[in-house]
Amino acid sequence: MVVIEPLGHHELFLVIVQLALLLFVARLVGEAFSSIGQPAVVGELLAGVLLGPSLLGIVAPTVYESLFAVSESQFHLLEVVSWIGLIMLLVVTGLETDIDLIISKGRTAAILSVGGIVVPFATGFALGWYLPVEFIGAPGQRLVFSLFIATAMSISAIPVIAKVLIELDVIRRDIGQLILAAGMIDDTIGWILLATVAGLARTGVVDLGSAATTVLSVVVFLGVAFTVGRRVVAETIRWVDNAVGSDAALLSTLMIFALAAGAITQYMRLEAILGAFVVGVLVGQVKRFNYQVRRSFETMTLSIFAPLFFAIAGLRMDVAALADPTVFTVGVVVFAIACFGKFSGTMVGSRLAGLSRWEGITIGGGMNARGAMEIVVATIGLGLGILTTSMYSIIVAVAIATSLMAPAIMRWSIPKIEMGDAERRRIEREKYLKESFVNNLTRVLLPTRGTVDTQYAARLIGPLFRPLRTDLDLLYIDGSDASTADSGYGWIGGRLFGRKKTDSKTTEQGESESAERVLTGLEERLGEQMGSIRRLVRNAPGSVADTILENADVRYDMIVVGERTLGSDPDGPLFSETIDRVIQEMPCPTMVVSTSESVKRDPGQIDEPIRRILLPTVGTQASRHAAEVAFTIAAEENALVEIAHVVARPGLSDQFVDSPDLTNQLDIGNRIVDRDAELGRRLGAKVVTTVTVSDKPGAELVDIADRNGADVIVMGTNTRPISQRAFFGPNVEYVVNNAPCPVTVLSSI
């Protein structure tokens, strides 16, 4: 048995000091550049240059040699951290990538990528063919050398481009997504070219079989990732969220997927960054991985690991090597041809794609950044003996110089690109969706005992969650005797449910059939959902509220309950004590659905179309949340939403002499309904507005619903505990008790 020696004390001490110093200087210089209006990535790249042989090696050579002039094995420890940062940065890039937008602009991206590859490759090959022989590692292999220079000139640095786009806050714009799409295509082709040229350097012959294998590997990986992989990623994240329910678990799952996919693509000789990027894209499409969790991962990446990656990349540059006049002259020529090839290629491509001049300049500036990708190419070329040390220094210098140019060019040109109406609407909608109440409902619980109210609740929330990829848990509550009950789970139809400890097969079979019937009915009324639907069955021999709260002791974004479902007294208070407890003790919003007496007498009305929704509003955040619910349902059902605001006329005891002037209150009411109407139109709903005055607002709302034939009323309200009950206010209570149609009360605050 071989015992692996642990990392030595000095080696560990050295790598910790290196990381601390690199991160400190990268963040310091990055913040300095941010303070003068430049992207932090510029300063982070320069931090490595400052700590490398270019500055620290000259100013304090002893310090530099003790810290960074180390053995290869010691430097490899830094490279491991650098690669983790690179993988995480590509995951962030994938999370921010809108695959549907890229597909919709696939033709444009393909044209841009062809221009960004063909022209730089041709100019790079010509450059390599005519460079002096002293820059060729193997003078007898000028063809290989020329192909290698052509490949190096064709590559783009997606990590640099992505970080610049994120810092400039344009990654979600059409131009940002185009640059990412074209850059990814360029890089994929570039890695295929690199594999082919590297094989040629090793064998001395062009290995077309290796190139074909690489192309096939890319196709197979992407095909599997976006079919089987998409489902595996989505189901795994849902399972982790259900089983653990913490942000830390979701972040760990994301990183495990990224490393695993990176390992697969690295094994396939496609580079780990491709796998990490694809995982980011797939996870970004899973709604359970919400904005808050995504933001945590981005913050950790962009504040720690990405700066380390860029700083370590900058360490490789030695400006002193360029002091030789010949090397410097060749370096200037290489730099000029590199910029010319990328800019001219992307400009031609942008013209063919019908883009504007400023869009072409922006894309050229972004794709001209070579960054660490070209440094990796240069490192491979040096290791294969294709490049001399001088040529290696030139390519690294070009990589860093073009990366420093990109932010300045893009910052200058992007403001000159006019945003079209469609793009502006998309950006505004995305901004709204990040803060939207309904859009951030990723997991919802619907408890039921099979009554009319929860059946109608399922009918109502079906169109609400259908377009949102919301996951629904249906909890069937069985009021069995405590002596035969158990808190464990069993299976029904292949899905999770609670079962009894009993030897009676007949009893157990009867319960299964009852649960199956009720839950199947709920699923039919929910209709086809984009998110998952999970069945849960629990025994509740004691308190039904306790059963609900115990099962809801995981992360839910909302619970939907039926008003009469759990045995409320029609002659008592508005809701039963069970409903009150659920509303008060649930840490998430609650939607209470109460059907009308006519629906209770004739349950067949549940399945009737929803054509008109009454939305009372008072301009509060709770009303705004209810409005989102109503508009989302209306857009799916093609229903009309009537937005109503009732100004309460003061009672006789509050009046002085004449009738009060309510002009100001009416103006405020009109502004409230107009604001909600604008939101409704943005969400694709048809709306009308009503502003009226009444002594009794609750009675007025009931009259409006009756007069105009509302199919359902959706109200938002706050709860106030009075006598240990959830009090919604007299108007809400009046509407619930007297409305001619079902009423939904959303308590979201």
CSV table of C-alpha atoms in Angstrom, one decimal, residues 181-331:
chain,number,residue,atom,x,y,z
A,181,ALA,CA,-23.3,33.0,-28.7
A,182,ALA,CA,-20.8,33.9,-31.4
A,183,GLY,CA,-17.9,33.6,-28.9
A,184,MET,CA,-19.0,30.1,-27.8
A,185,ILE,CA,-19.2,28.9,-31.4
A,186,ASP,CA,-15.8,30.5,-32.1
A,187,ASP,CA,-14.2,28.8,-29.0
A,188,THR,CA,-15.7,25.4,-29.8
A,189,ILE,CA,-14.3,25.6,-33.4
A,190,GLY,CA,-11.1,26.9,-31.9
A,191,TRP,CA,-10.7,23.9,-29.6
A,192,ILE,CA,-11.4,21.6,-32.5
A,193,LEU,CA,-8.7,23.3,-34.5
A,194,LEU,CA,-6.3,23.2,-31.5
A,195,ALA,CA,-6.8,19.5,-31.1
A,196,THR,CA,-6.2,18.9,-34.8
A,197,VAL,CA,-3.0,21.1,-34.8
A,198,ALA,CA,-1.7,19.6,-31.6
A,199,GLY,CA,-2.2,16.1,-33.1
A,200,LEU,CA,-0.3,17.3,-36.2
A,201,ALA,CA,2.5,18.5,-34.0
A,202,ARG,CA,2.8,15.2,-32.2
A,203,THR,CA,2.6,12.9,-35.2
A,204,GLY,CA,3.8,15.1,-38.1
A,205,VAL,CA,0.7,14.4,-40.1
A,206,VAL,CA,-2.8,15.9,-40.3
A,207,ASP,CA,-5.0,13.7,-38.2
A,208,LEU,CA,-8.4,14.1,-39.8
A,209,GLY,CA,-9.8,11.3,-37.7
A,210,SER,CA,-8.9,13.1,-34.5
A,211,ALA,CA,-10.7,16.3,-35.8
A,212,ALA,CA,-13.8,14.3,-36.8
A,213,THR,CA,-13.8,12.6,-33.4
A,214,THR,CA,-13.7,16.0,-31.7
A,215,VAL,CA,-16.6,17.3,-33.8
A,216,LEU,CA,-18.6,14.2,-33.1
A,217,SER,CA,-17.8,14.5,-29.4
A,218,VAL,CA,-19.1,18.1,-29.3
A,219,VAL,CA,-22.4,17.1,-31.0
A,220,VAL,CA,-22.9,14.0,-28.8
A,221,PHE,CA,-22.2,15.9,-25.6
A,222,LEU,CA,-24.5,18.8,-26.5
A,223,GLY,CA,-27.2,16.4,-27.7
A,224,VAL,CA,-27.2,14.3,-24.5
A,225,ALA,CA,-26.9,17.4,-22.3
A,226,PHE,CA,-29.9,19.2,-23.7
A,227,THR,CA,-32.1,16.1,-23.7
A,228,VAL,CA,-31.3,13.6,-20.9
A,229,GLY,CA,-29.1,16.0,-19.1
A,230,ARG,CA,-31.8,18.7,-18.9
A,231,ARG,CA,-34.2,16.3,-17.2
A,232,VAL,CA,-31.6,14.9,-14.8
A,233,VAL,CA,-30.5,18.4,-13.7
A,234,ALA,CA,-34.1,19.5,-13.2
A,235,GLU,CA,-35.2,16.4,-11.3
A,236,THR,CA,-32.1,16.4,-9.1
A,237,ILE,CA,-32.5,20.0,-8.1
A,238,ARG,CA,-36.2,19.5,-7.3
A,239,TRP,CA,-35.3,16.4,-5.2
A,240,VAL,CA,-32.5,18.3,-3.3
A,241,ASP,CA,-34.9,21.2,-2.7
A,242,ASN,CA,-37.6,18.8,-1.4
A,243,ALA,CA,-35.3,16.7,0.7
A,244,VAL,CA,-33.0,19.4,2.2
A,245,GLY,CA,-34.6,22.7,1.2
A,246,SER,CA,-31.6,25.0,1.8
A,247,ASP,CA,-29.7,27.4,-0.5
A,248,ALA,CA,-26.4,25.7,0.5
A,249,ALA,CA,-27.7,22.3,-0.8
A,250,LEU,CA,-28.7,23.9,-4.1
A,251,LEU,CA,-25.3,25.6,-4.5
A,252,SER,CA,-23.5,22.4,-3.7
A,253,THR,CA,-25.6,20.5,-6.3
A,254,LEU,CA,-24.8,23.2,-8.9
A,255,MET,CA,-21.1,22.9,-8.2
A,256,ILE,CA,-21.1,19.1,-8.3
A,257,PHE,CA,-22.9,19.1,-11.7
A,258,ALA,CA,-20.4,21.7,-13.0
A,259,LEU,CA,-17.3,19.7,-11.9
A,260,ALA,CA,-18.8,16.4,-13.1
A,261,ALA,CA,-19.7,17.9,-16.5
A,262,GLY,CA,-16.3,19.6,-16.7
A,263,ALA,CA,-14.6,16.2,-16.0
A,264,ILE,CA,-16.6,14.6,-18.7
A,265,THR,CA,-15.8,17.2,-21.4
A,266,GLN,CA,-12.1,17.3,-20.2
A,267,TYR,CA,-12.0,13.5,-20.6
A,268,MET,CA,-13.5,13.9,-24.1
A,269,ARG,CA,-10.7,16.4,-24.8
A,270,LEU,CA,-13.3,19.2,-25.2
A,271,GLU,CA,-12.1,21.3,-22.2
A,272,ALA,CA,-13.8,21.5,-18.9
A,273,ILE,CA,-15.2,25.0,-19.5
A,274,LEU,CA,-17.7,23.6,-22.1
A,275,GLY,CA,-19.2,21.3,-19.6
A,276,ALA,CA,-19.4,24.0,-16.9
A,277,PHE,CA,-21.1,26.4,-19.4
A,278,VAL,CA,-23.7,23.9,-20.4
A,279,VAL,CA,-24.5,23.1,-16.8
A,280,GLY,CA,-25.0,26.8,-16.1
A,281,VAL,CA,-27.4,27.0,-19.0
A,282,LEU,CA,-29.4,23.9,-17.9
A,283,VAL,CA,-29.6,25.0,-14.2
A,284,GLY,CA,-30.6,28.5,-15.2
A,285,GLN,CA,-33.8,27.0,-16.8
A,286,VAL,CA,-34.8,25.3,-13.5
A,287,LYS,CA,-37.2,27.6,-11.6
A,288,ARG,CA,-36.3,26.0,-8.2
A,289,PHE,CA,-32.8,27.5,-8.6
A,290,ASN,CA,-34.3,31.0,-8.0
A,291,TYR,CA,-32.8,34.4,-8.3
A,292,GLN,CA,-31.7,34.6,-4.7
A,293,VAL,CA,-29.6,31.3,-4.9
A,294,ARG,CA,-28.2,32.4,-8.3
A,295,ARG,CA,-27.2,35.7,-6.8
A,296,SER,CA,-25.3,34.0,-4.0
A,297,PHE,CA,-23.3,31.9,-6.4
A,298,GLU,CA,-22.6,34.9,-8.7
A,299,THR,CA,-21.4,37.0,-5.7
A,300,MET,CA,-19.1,34.2,-4.5
A,301,THR,CA,-17.7,33.7,-8.0
A,302,LEU,CA,-17.2,37.3,-9.0
A,303,SER,CA,-15.8,38.5,-5.7
A,304,ILE,CA,-13.4,35.6,-5.0
A,305,PHE,CA,-12.7,33.0,-7.6
A,306,ALA,CA,-12.9,35.0,-10.8
A,307,PRO,CA,-10.4,37.7,-9.5
A,308,LEU,CA,-8.0,34.9,-8.6
A,309,PHE,CA,-8.4,33.3,-12.0
A,310,PHE,CA,-7.6,36.6,-13.8
A,311,ALA,CA,-4.8,37.5,-11.5
A,312,ILE,CA,-3.1,34.1,-11.9
A,313,ALA,CA,-3.5,34.4,-15.7
A,314,GLY,CA,-1.7,37.8,-15.5
A,315,LEU,CA,1.2,36.3,-13.7
A,316,ARG,CA,2.3,34.6,-16.9
A,317,MET,CA,3.2,37.8,-18.7
A,318,ASP,CA,6.8,39.0,-18.7
A,319,VAL,CA,7.0,42.4,-20.2
A,320,ALA,CA,10.8,42.3,-20.0
A,321,ALA,CA,10.9,39.6,-22.6
A,322,LEU,CA,9.5,42.2,-25.1
A,323,ALA,CA,12.3,44.6,-24.5
A,324,ASP,CA,14.4,43.1,-27.3
A,325,PRO,CA,13.8,45.3,-30.4
A,326,THR,CA,13.1,42.3,-32.7
A,327,VAL,CA,10.7,40.7,-30.3
A,328,PHE,CA,9.0,44.0,-29.7
A,329,THR,CA,8.6,44.6,-33.4
A,330,VAL,CA,7.2,41.2,-34.1
A,331,GLY,CA,4.9,41.6,-31.1
